[in-house]
CSV table of C-alpha atoms in Angstrom, one decimal:
chain,number,residue,atom,x,y,z
A,7,MET,CA,8.4,-8.2,-48.3
A,8,ASN,CA,10.3,-5.0,-48.0
A,9,ARG,CA,11.0,-3.2,-44.7
A,10,ARG,CA,8.1,-0.8,-45.2
A,11,ASP,CA,5.5,-3.5,-45.8
A,12,PHE,CA,6.8,-5.5,-42.9
A,13,ILE,CA,6.4,-2.6,-40.5
A,14,LYS,CA,2.9,-1.9,-41.9
A,15,THR,CA,1.8,-5.5,-41.4
A,16,ILE,CA,3.2,-5.8,-37.9
A,17,THR,CA,1.5,-2.5,-36.9
A,18,ALA,CA,-1.9,-3.5,-38.3
A,19,PHE,CA,-1.6,-6.9,-36.5
A,20,GLY,CA,-0.8,-5.1,-33.2
A,21,ILE,CA,-3.7,-2.7,-33.5
A,22,SER,CA,-6.2,-5.3,-34.4
A,23,SER,CA,-5.1,-7.7,-31.6
A,24,ALA,CA,-5.4,-4.9,-29.1
A,25,ALA,CA,-8.9,-4.2,-30.3
A,26,VAL,CA,-9.8,-7.9,-30.1
A,27,TYR,CA,-8.4,-8.2,-26.6
A,28,GLY,CA,-10.1,-5.0,-25.4
A,29,GLY,CA,-13.4,-6.3,-26.9
A,30,LEU,CA,-13.1,-9.7,-25.2
A,31,ASN,CA,-12.2,-8.1,-21.9
A,32,HIS,CA,-15.4,-6.1,-21.9
A,33,ILE,CA,-17.9,-8.7,-23.1
A,34,GLY,CA,-20.8,-8.9,-20.9
A,35,THR,CA,-20.0,-6.1,-18.5
A,36,GLN,CA,-22.7,-3.6,-18.1
A,37,ALA,CA,-22.5,0.0,-17.4
A,38,ALA,CA,-23.4,0.4,-13.8
A,39,LEU,CA,-23.0,3.2,-11.3
A,40,MET,CA,-21.4,2.9,-7.9
A,41,GLU,CA,-21.5,5.7,-5.4
A,42,LYS,CA,-21.2,6.5,-1.8
A,43,ASN,CA,-24.0,6.1,0.6
A,44,SER,CA,-25.7,9.5,0.9
A,45,ALA,CA,-25.6,9.1,4.7
A,46,ALA,CA,-21.9,8.4,4.8
A,47,GLN,CA,-19.7,10.4,7.1
A,48,GLN,CA,-16.9,12.1,5.2
A,49,ALA,CA,-13.8,14.0,6.3
A,50,LYS,CA,-10.5,15.3,5.0
A,51,ARG,CA,-8.5,13.6,7.7
A,52,TRP,CA,-10.2,11.4,10.3
A,53,GLY,CA,-8.6,11.5,13.8
A,54,MET,CA,-9.3,10.6,17.3
A,55,VAL,CA,-8.7,12.1,20.8
A,56,ILE,CA,-8.5,9.7,23.7
A,57,ASP,CA,-9.3,11.2,27.1
A,58,VAL,CA,-7.1,9.0,29.3
A,59,SER,CA,-8.8,10.0,32.5
A,60,LYS,CA,-11.9,8.2,31.3
A,61,PHE,CA,-10.0,4.9,31.1
A,62,GLN,CA,-8.7,4.4,34.6
A,63,ASN,CA,-10.9,1.6,35.7
A,64,ALA,CA,-9.7,-1.8,34.6
A,65,GLU,CA,-13.1,-2.4,33.0
A,66,ASP,CA,-13.1,0.7,30.8
A,67,ILE,CA,-10.6,-0.4,28.2
A,68,LYS,CA,-11.8,-4.0,28.3
A,69,ARG,CA,-15.4,-2.8,27.5
A,70,VAL,CA,-14.3,-0.8,24.5
A,71,ALA,CA,-11.9,-3.5,23.2
A,72,ALA,CA,-14.6,-6.2,23.7
A,73,ALA,CA,-17.2,-4.1,21.7
A,74,CYS,CA,-14.7,-3.5,18.9
A,75,HIS,CA,-13.5,-7.1,18.7
A,76,ARG,CA,-17.1,-8.5,18.9
A,77,TYR,CA,-18.2,-6.2,16.1
A,78,HIS,CA,-15.3,-7.0,13.8
A,79,ASN,CA,-15.1,-10.7,14.4
A,80,VAL,CA,-11.7,-10.4,16.0
A,81,PRO,CA,-10.8,-13.8,17.5
A,82,ASP,CA,-10.1,-14.1,21.2
A,83,ILE,CA,-6.9,-16.1,21.4
A,84,ASP,CA,-5.2,-16.5,24.8
A,85,ASP,CA,-1.8,-17.5,23.5
A,86,PRO,CA,0.1,-14.2,23.3
A,87,ALA,CA,2.1,-15.5,20.3
A,88,HIS,CA,-1.1,-15.8,18.3
A,89,GLU,CA,-3.3,-13.1,19.7
A,90,ILE,CA,-5.1,-10.6,17.5
A,91,LYS,CA,-5.6,-7.1,18.7
A,92,TRP,CA,-7.3,-4.1,17.2
A,93,ILE,CA,-7.5,-2.0,20.3
A,94,TRP,CA,-6.0,-3.0,23.6
A,95,GLN,CA,-4.5,-1.8,26.9
A,96,GLU,CA,-0.9,-0.7,27.4
A,97,ASP,CA,1.0,0.8,30.3
A,98,PHE,CA,2.8,4.1,30.3
A,99,GLU,CA,6.2,2.7,29.7
A,100,HIS,CA,5.1,0.9,26.5
A,101,THR,CA,2.9,3.7,25.2
A,102,PHE,CA,5.2,6.7,25.7
A,103,ALA,CA,8.6,5.1,26.2
A,104,GLU,CA,10.4,8.2,25.0
A,105,LEU,CA,8.7,10.3,27.8
A,106,GLU,CA,10.2,8.2,30.5
A,107,SER,CA,11.9,10.2,33.2
A,108,GLU,CA,13.1,9.3,36.7
A,109,TYR,CA,11.2,12.3,38.1
A,110,LEU,CA,7.9,11.6,36.3
A,111,SER,CA,5.1,11.3,38.9
A,112,GLU,CA,4.0,7.9,39.8
A,113,THR,CA,0.4,8.8,39.0
A,114,ILE,CA,1.3,9.3,35.4
A,115,LYS,CA,3.5,6.2,35.3
A,116,GLN,CA,0.6,4.1,36.5
A,117,LEU,CA,-2.0,5.3,34.0
A,118,ASP,CA,-3.5,2.8,31.5
A,119,PHE,CA,-3.8,3.8,27.9
A,120,PRO,CA,-6.0,2.3,25.2
A,121,VAL,CA,-3.8,1.9,22.1
A,122,LEU,CA,-4.8,1.2,18.5
A,123,CYS,CA,-3.6,1.8,15.0
A,124,ASN,CA,-2.6,5.5,14.7
A,125,HIS,CA,-3.7,5.9,11.1
A,126,CYS,CA,-0.5,7.8,10.4
A,127,ASP,CA,-0.2,10.7,7.9
A,128,ASN,CA,2.9,8.9,6.5
A,129,PRO,CA,2.2,5.3,7.3
A,130,PRO,CA,5.3,3.1,7.1
A,131,CYS,CA,3.1,0.0,6.7
A,132,VAL,CA,1.7,1.3,3.5
A,133,ARG,CA,5.2,2.0,2.1
A,134,VAL,CA,6.5,-1.5,2.7
A,135,CYS,CA,3.5,-3.4,1.6
A,136,PRO,CA,4.6,-5.2,-1.6
A,137,THR,CA,1.0,-5.9,-2.9
A,138,GLN,CA,-0.6,-2.6,-1.9
A,139,ALA,CA,-3.0,-4.6,0.3
A,140,THR,CA,-2.5,-1.9,2.9
A,141,PHE,CA,-3.3,1.5,1.6
A,142,LYS,CA,-4.3,4.9,2.8
A,143,GLN,CA,-7.7,6.2,1.9
A,144,GLU,CA,-8.3,9.8,0.9
A,145,ASP,CA,-9.8,10.5,4.3
A,146,GLY,CA,-6.6,9.5,6.1
A,147,ILE,CA,-7.8,6.0,7.2
A,148,VAL,CA,-5.1,3.4,6.8
A,149,THR,CA,-6.9,0.2,5.9
A,150,MET,CA,-6.4,-3.2,4.2
A,151,ASP,CA,-7.7,-5.2,1.4
A,152,TYR,CA,-7.4,-8.6,3.0
A,153,HIS,CA,-7.9,-10.3,-0.4
A,154,ARG,CA,-4.5,-9.0,-1.5
A,155,CYS,CA,-2.5,-9.7,1.7
A,156,ILE,CA,0.1,-12.3,1.1
A,157,GLY,CA,1.1,-12.6,4.8
A,158,CYS,CA,4.7,-11.3,4.3
A,159,ARG,CA,4.4,-9.3,7.6
A,160,PHE,CA,6.6,-6.5,6.3
A,161,CYS,CA,3.9,-4.1,7.7
A,162,MET,CA,4.2,-5.6,11.1
A,163,ALA,CA,8.0,-5.0,11.1
A,164,ALA,CA,7.4,-1.5,9.8
A,165,CYS,CA,4.7,-0.4,12.2
A,166,PRO,CA,6.3,1.3,15.3
A,167,PHE,CA,3.1,0.9,17.3
A,168,GLY,CA,2.7,-2.8,17.1
A,169,ALA,CA,-0.8,-2.2,15.8
A,170,ARG,CA,-0.9,-5.1,13.4
A,171,SER,CA,-1.6,-8.8,14.2
A,172,PHE,CA,-0.9,-11.8,12.0
A,173,ASN,CA,-3.3,-14.7,11.8
A,174,PHE,CA,-0.9,-17.6,12.6
A,175,VAL,CA,-3.9,-19.9,13.1
A,176,ASP,CA,-7.4,-20.0,11.6
A,177,PRO,CA,-9.2,-17.3,13.6
A,178,ARG,CA,-12.7,-18.8,13.2
A,179,PRO,CA,-12.7,-21.3,16.0
A,180,PHE,CA,-11.8,-18.5,18.4
A,181,ILE,CA,-14.7,-16.3,17.6
A,182,ASP,CA,-17.5,-16.9,20.1
A,183,GLU,CA,-20.3,-15.2,18.3
A,184,VAL,CA,-19.9,-14.2,14.7
A,185,ASN,CA,-21.2,-10.8,13.6
A,186,PRO,CA,-23.0,-12.0,10.4
A,187,GLU,CA,-22.8,-8.5,8.8
A,188,LEU,CA,-19.0,-8.6,8.5
A,189,ALA,CA,-16.5,-11.2,7.3
A,190,THR,CA,-13.8,-12.8,9.4
A,191,ARG,CA,-10.2,-13.0,8.4
A,192,THR,CA,-8.4,-16.2,7.3
A,193,ILE,CA,-5.1,-17.8,8.3
A,194,GLY,CA,-2.1,-16.1,6.8
A,195,VAL,CA,-3.3,-12.5,6.6
A,196,VAL,CA,-2.4,-9.5,8.8
A,197,GLU,CA,-5.2,-7.5,10.3
A,198,LYS,CA,-5.7,-4.2,12.1
A,199,CYS,CA,-8.1,-1.4,13.1
A,200,ASN,CA,-9.8,0.2,10.2
A,201,PHE,CA,-11.4,3.1,12.1
A,202,CYS,CA,-14.7,1.4,11.3
A,203,ALA,CA,-14.6,2.5,7.7
A,204,GLU,CA,-17.6,0.3,7.0
A,205,ARG,CA,-19.6,2.1,9.7
A,206,LEU,CA,-18.5,5.6,8.6
A,207,ALA,CA,-19.8,4.6,5.1
A,208,GLN,CA,-23.2,4.0,6.7
A,209,GLY,CA,-23.1,7.3,8.6
A,210,LEU,CA,-22.3,5.6,12.0
A,211,ASP,CA,-19.5,6.4,14.5
A,212,PRO,CA,-16.8,3.8,15.2
A,213,VAL,CA,-17.7,1.2,17.7
A,214,CYS,CA,-15.0,2.2,20.2
A,215,VAL,CA,-16.3,5.8,20.2
A,216,GLU,CA,-19.8,4.6,21.0
A,217,ALA,CA,-18.6,2.2,23.7
A,218,SER,CA,-16.3,4.7,25.3
A,219,HIS,CA,-18.9,6.8,27.1
A,220,GLY,CA,-17.3,10.0,25.9
A,221,GLY,CA,-13.7,8.8,26.5
A,222,ILE,CA,-12.9,8.7,22.8
A,223,ILE,CA,-13.7,11.7,20.6
A,224,PHE,CA,-13.7,11.2,16.8
A,225,GLY,CA,-13.8,13.7,14.0
A,226,ASP,CA,-12.2,15.5,11.1
A,227,LEU,CA,-8.8,16.9,12.1
A,228,GLU,CA,-8.9,19.4,9.3
A,229,ASP,CA,-12.2,20.8,10.2
A,230,PRO,CA,-11.6,23.6,12.9
A,231,ALA,CA,-15.2,23.1,14.1
A,232,SER,CA,-15.0,19.4,14.6
A,233,PRO,CA,-15.3,17.8,18.1
A,234,VAL,CA,-11.7,16.6,18.0
A,235,ARG,CA,-10.3,20.0,17.2
A,236,LYS,CA,-12.4,21.6,20.0
A,237,VAL,CA,-10.8,19.2,22.5
A,238,LEU,CA,-7.4,19.7,21.1
A,239,ASN,CA,-7.8,23.5,21.3
A,240,GLU,CA,-8.7,23.3,25.0
A,241,ASN,CA,-6.2,20.7,26.3
A,242,PHE,CA,-2.6,19.8,26.2
A,243,PHE,CA,-2.2,16.5,24.3
A,244,ILE,CA,0.6,14.0,23.4
A,245,ARG,CA,0.9,11.6,20.6
A,246,ARG,CA,2.9,8.3,20.4
A,247,LYS,CA,6.4,8.4,18.9
A,248,VAL,CA,6.0,11.7,17.1
A,249,GLU,CA,9.8,11.8,16.6
A,250,LEU,CA,9.5,9.0,14.1
A,251,GLY,CA,7.7,11.3,11.7
A,252,THR,CA,4.8,9.0,10.8
A,253,GLY,CA,2.3,11.7,11.9
A,254,PRO,CA,0.0,9.6,14.2
A,255,GLY,CA,-3.7,10.5,14.1
A,256,ILE,CA,-4.5,9.4,17.7
A,257,TYR,CA,-4.2,12.2,20.3
A,258,TYR,CA,-4.0,11.5,24.0
A,259,VAL,CA,-5.3,14.0,26.5
A,260,ILE,CA,-4.3,13.1,30.1
A,261,LYS,CA,-6.7,15.6,31.9
A,262,GLY,CA,-7.5,14.9,35.5
A,263,GLY,CA,-6.1,11.5,35.7
A,264,LYS,CA,-6.4,9.7,39.0
A,265,ALA,CA,-5.3,12.6,41.2
A,266,GLY,CA,-5.3,15.6,39.0
A,267,ALA,CA,-2.0,14.8,37.3
B,30,MET,CA,9.9,-55.2,-35.3
B,31,TYR,CA,11.2,-57.0,-32.2
B,32,ASN,CA,8.7,-57.9,-29.5
B,33,SER,CA,5.9,-56.6,-31.6
B,34,LYS,CA,3.2,-58.6,-29.7
B,35,LYS,CA,4.2,-57.1,-26.4
B,36,ILE,CA,4.6,-53.6,-27.7
B,37,ILE,CA,1.3,-53.6,-29.6
B,38,THR,CA,-0.6,-55.1,-26.7
B,39,GLY,CA,1.0,-52.6,-24.4
B,40,ILE,CA,0.0,-49.7,-26.7
B,41,ILE,CA,-3.6,-51.0,-26.8
B,42,ILE,CA,-3.8,-51.3,-23.1
B,43,PHE,CA,-2.3,-47.8,-22.7
B,44,ILE,CA,-4.9,-46.3,-25.1
B,45,PHE,CA,-7.7,-48.0,-23.2
B,46,ILE,CA,-6.6,-46.7,-19.9
B,47,ILE,CA,-6.3,-43.2,-21.3
B,48,ILE,CA,-9.8,-43.2,-22.9
B,49,ALA,CA,-11.4,-45.1,-20.0
B,50,PRO,CA,-13.2,-42.1,-18.6
B,51,PHE,CA,-14.8,-41.3,-21.9
B,52,LEU,CA,-15.8,-45.0,-22.5
B,53,LEU,CA,-17.3,-45.3,-19.0
B,54,ASN,CA,-19.4,-42.2,-19.5
B,55,ILE,CA,-20.6,-42.9,-23.1
B,56,GLY,CA,-24.4,-42.5,-23.3
B,57,LYS,CA,-24.8,-41.1,-19.8
B,58,ALA,CA,-26.5,-37.8,-19.8
B,59,ASP,CA,-24.4,-35.0,-18.2
B,60,VAL,CA,-26.1,-34.2,-14.9
B,61,LEU,CA,-26.3,-30.4,-14.9
B,62,PRO,CA,-26.2,-28.7,-11.5
B,63,GLU,CA,-29.5,-27.7,-10.1
B,64,LEU,CA,-29.6,-24.4,-8.4
B,65,SER,CA,-32.2,-23.9,-5.7
B,66,LEU,CA,-33.7,-20.5,-5.3
B,67,ASP,CA,-35.9,-21.7,-2.5
B,68,THR,CA,-34.8,-19.6,0.4
B,69,PRO,CA,-37.0,-17.7,2.9
B,70,ALA,CA,-35.8,-14.3,1.6
B,71,ILE,CA,-36.4,-15.2,-2.1
B,72,ASP,CA,-39.7,-16.8,-1.4
B,73,GLN,CA,-40.9,-13.5,0.1
B,74,MET,CA,-40.1,-11.5,-3.0
B,75,ALA,CA,-43.1,-10.7,-5.2
B,76,ASP,CA,-40.9,-10.0,-8.2
B,77,LYS,CA,-38.0,-12.5,-8.0
B,78,HIS,CA,-34.9,-10.9,-9.4
B,79,CYS,CA,-31.2,-10.5,-8.6
B,80,VAL,CA,-29.2,-7.3,-8.8
B,81,GLU,CA,-28.8,-7.8,-12.5
B,82,ALA,CA,-30.4,-10.1,-15.1
B,83,ALA,CA,-29.9,-13.8,-14.4
B,84,GLU,CA,-27.9,-14.4,-17.5
B,85,PHE,CA,-25.5,-11.6,-16.6
B,86,MET,CA,-25.1,-12.9,-13.1
B,87,ARG,CA,-24.5,-16.4,-14.2
B,88,ALA,CA,-21.7,-15.4,-16.5
B,89,GLU,CA,-20.3,-12.3,-14.8
B,90,HIS,CA,-20.8,-12.7,-11.0
B,91,PRO,CA,-17.1,-13.2,-10.3
B,92,ARG,CA,-16.3,-9.9,-12.1
B,93,LEU,CA,-19.2,-8.1,-10.5
B,94,LEU,CA,-18.0,-9.2,-7.1
B,95,ASP,CA,-14.5,-8.2,-7.8
B,96,ASP,CA,-15.7,-4.7,-8.9
B,97,TRP,CA,-17.9,-4.5,-5.8
B,98,ARG,CA,-14.9,-5.4,-3.6
B,99,ASP,CA,-12.6,-2.8,-5.3
B,100,GLN,CA,-15.2,-0.1,-5.1
B,101,ALA,CA,-16.2,-0.7,-1.5
B,102,VAL,CA,-12.8,-1.3,-0.1
B,103,ARG,CA,-10.7,1.1,-2.2
B,104,GLU,CA,-13.1,3.9,-3.1
B,105,GLY,CA,-15.5,3.8,-0.2
B,106,ASN,CA,-18.4,3.5,-2.7
B,107,THR,CA,-20.9,1.1,-1.0
B,108,ILE,CA,-24.0,1.7,-3.1
B,109,TYR,CA,-24.5,-0.1,-6.4
B,110,ILE,CA,-27.1,1.2,-8.8
B,111,SER,CA,-28.2,-1.6,-11.1
B,112,THR,CA,-29.0,-1.2,-14.8
B,113,SER,CA,-32.7,-1.1,-13.8
B,114,GLY,CA,-32.0,1.8,-11.4
B,115,GLU,CA,-32.3,0.0,-8.1
B,116,GLU,CA,-29.9,0.6,-5.3
B,117,TYR,CA,-28.1,-2.2,-3.5
B,118,GLU,CA,-25.4,-2.3,-0.8
B,119,MET,CA,-22.2,-3.7,-2.3
B,120,SER,CA,-21.7,-6.4,0.4
B,121,LEU,CA,-21.5,-10.1,0.0
B,122,GLU,CA,-22.8,-10.5,3.6
B,123,ASN,CA,-25.6,-7.9,3.5
B,124,SER,CA,-26.8,-8.3,-0.1
B,125,CYS,CA,-25.9,-11.6,-1.8
B,126,ILE,CA,-26.1,-13.9,1.1
B,127,LYS,CA,-29.2,-12.3,2.6
B,128,CYS,CA,-31.1,-13.9,-0.3
B,129,HIS,CA,-28.9,-16.8,-1.3
B,130,SER,CA,-28.6,-18.2,2.1
B,131,ASN,CA,-28.5,-21.8,0.8
B,132,ARG,CA,-24.8,-21.9,-0.1
B,133,GLU,CA,-24.7,-25.7,-0.6
B,134,GLN,CA,-27.6,-25.7,-3.0
B,135,PHE,CA,-26.7,-22.5,-4.8
B,136,CYS,CA,-23.1,-21.5,-4.8
B,137,ASP,CA,-21.5,-24.9,-4.3
B,138,ALA,CA,-23.7,-26.6,-6.8
B,139,CYS,CA,-22.1,-24.9,-9.8
B,140,HIS,CA,-18.7,-24.5,-8.2
B,141,THR,CA,-18.4,-28.2,-7.6
B,142,TYR,CA,-19.7,-29.0,-11.1
B,143,THR,CA,-17.1,-26.8,-12.7
B,144,ALA,CA,-14.4,-27.8,-10.2
B,145,VAL,CA,-13.6,-24.2,-9.1
B,146,GLN,CA,-12.7,-23.5,-5.5
B,147,PRO,CA,-13.2,-19.8,-4.8
B,148,TYR,CA,-11.9,-18.8,-1.4
B,149,CYS,CA,-14.8,-16.6,-0.5
B,150,TRP,CA,-15.9,-18.7,2.4
B,151,ASP,CA,-12.5,-18.6,4.1
B,152,CYS,CA,-13.6,-15.2,5.4
B,153,HIS,CA,-17.2,-14.4,4.2
B,154,ASP,CA,-20.4,-15.9,5.4
B,155,ALA,CA,-18.6,-16.8,8.6
B,156,ALA,CA,-21.7,-17.9,10.5
B,157,LYS,CA,-21.9,-21.0,8.2
B,158,GLY,CA,-18.2,-21.9,8.4
B,159,ALA,CA,-15.6,-22.4,5.8
B,160,GLY,CA,-16.3,-23.9,2.3
B,161,THR,CA,-17.0,-27.5,1.8
B,162,ALA,CA,-15.8,-27.6,-1.8
B,163,LYS,CA,-12.1,-28.1,-0.9
């Protein structure tokens, strides 16, 4: 066999095997359509405004967190080394550490803040994820495909907001009442707030927004007419750790506070 | 050949041990898994059918579920339009298990028979607890 024939044979073999492989790969699959729910809420960039003045009773944040955790089958584990949090309460020092000043009023320092995943514009957790289990949707939601999470916890190290929790133990025994419409997580995966992407797909608002009695405003940050933009237009707001450049999507409005702070 | 008696006896015993599973099962009919479609939701259906044809589902349900997962989680597409034009929500909880609520007589029956251990139940169908096939 001369060189020319050899190359011809090899090429023919390569092409035919690719065809066979492609054929085998598609045996049995049917052409089907998959589309969005026509009722789904859509946005260019989902964001949230939290009116801190509406969260100054101890019960306010607990109520919202409980509603979220109940809906998403988040386990209630007392051990702080194992606990799982999607939305929780934090004090001023831990929420806005960089704003600390010796002359800051005590009323501000004593405020409580509900904190959750900031669904950053430039999420460090997505950048470090080796399996692309964590990814950013087109609408700005940073979410996870738990099937792909290998539990390396790089994302937990990368997230400057501590918004991610790792399932060190099987979460199921710690869920009082399972929401049968959603799955739980399993031992060995990281989990976090997903802005209720599955509810938005059905046209509903996130659970925390519904449970907040108006304390959390949700909407499209890129739409000037959206409720979030209206609130942001009318109030001074702060975001957590803006200097890190992750572009957090949760805006805090202090408003009246306890004593008109 | 030295020690031929011992060696040949040993070889025969070895062969018998190796083929023992086949010898023990000679003549026994293979018990095929029986799938039960007897659940309240299915019983109520006038025209009993899955999202696609039964043969397709039997062969391709893992791939279908993988496609559903990728579409729902990654693309935000939650509605599946079947080849017959019907719309279904792409959700294991809210579509599959609503009908096939008898996991042990349906899912596990074949999975145990074919000795596959999918990890669906580690997270899904939480109300019934984790899988038993492990």
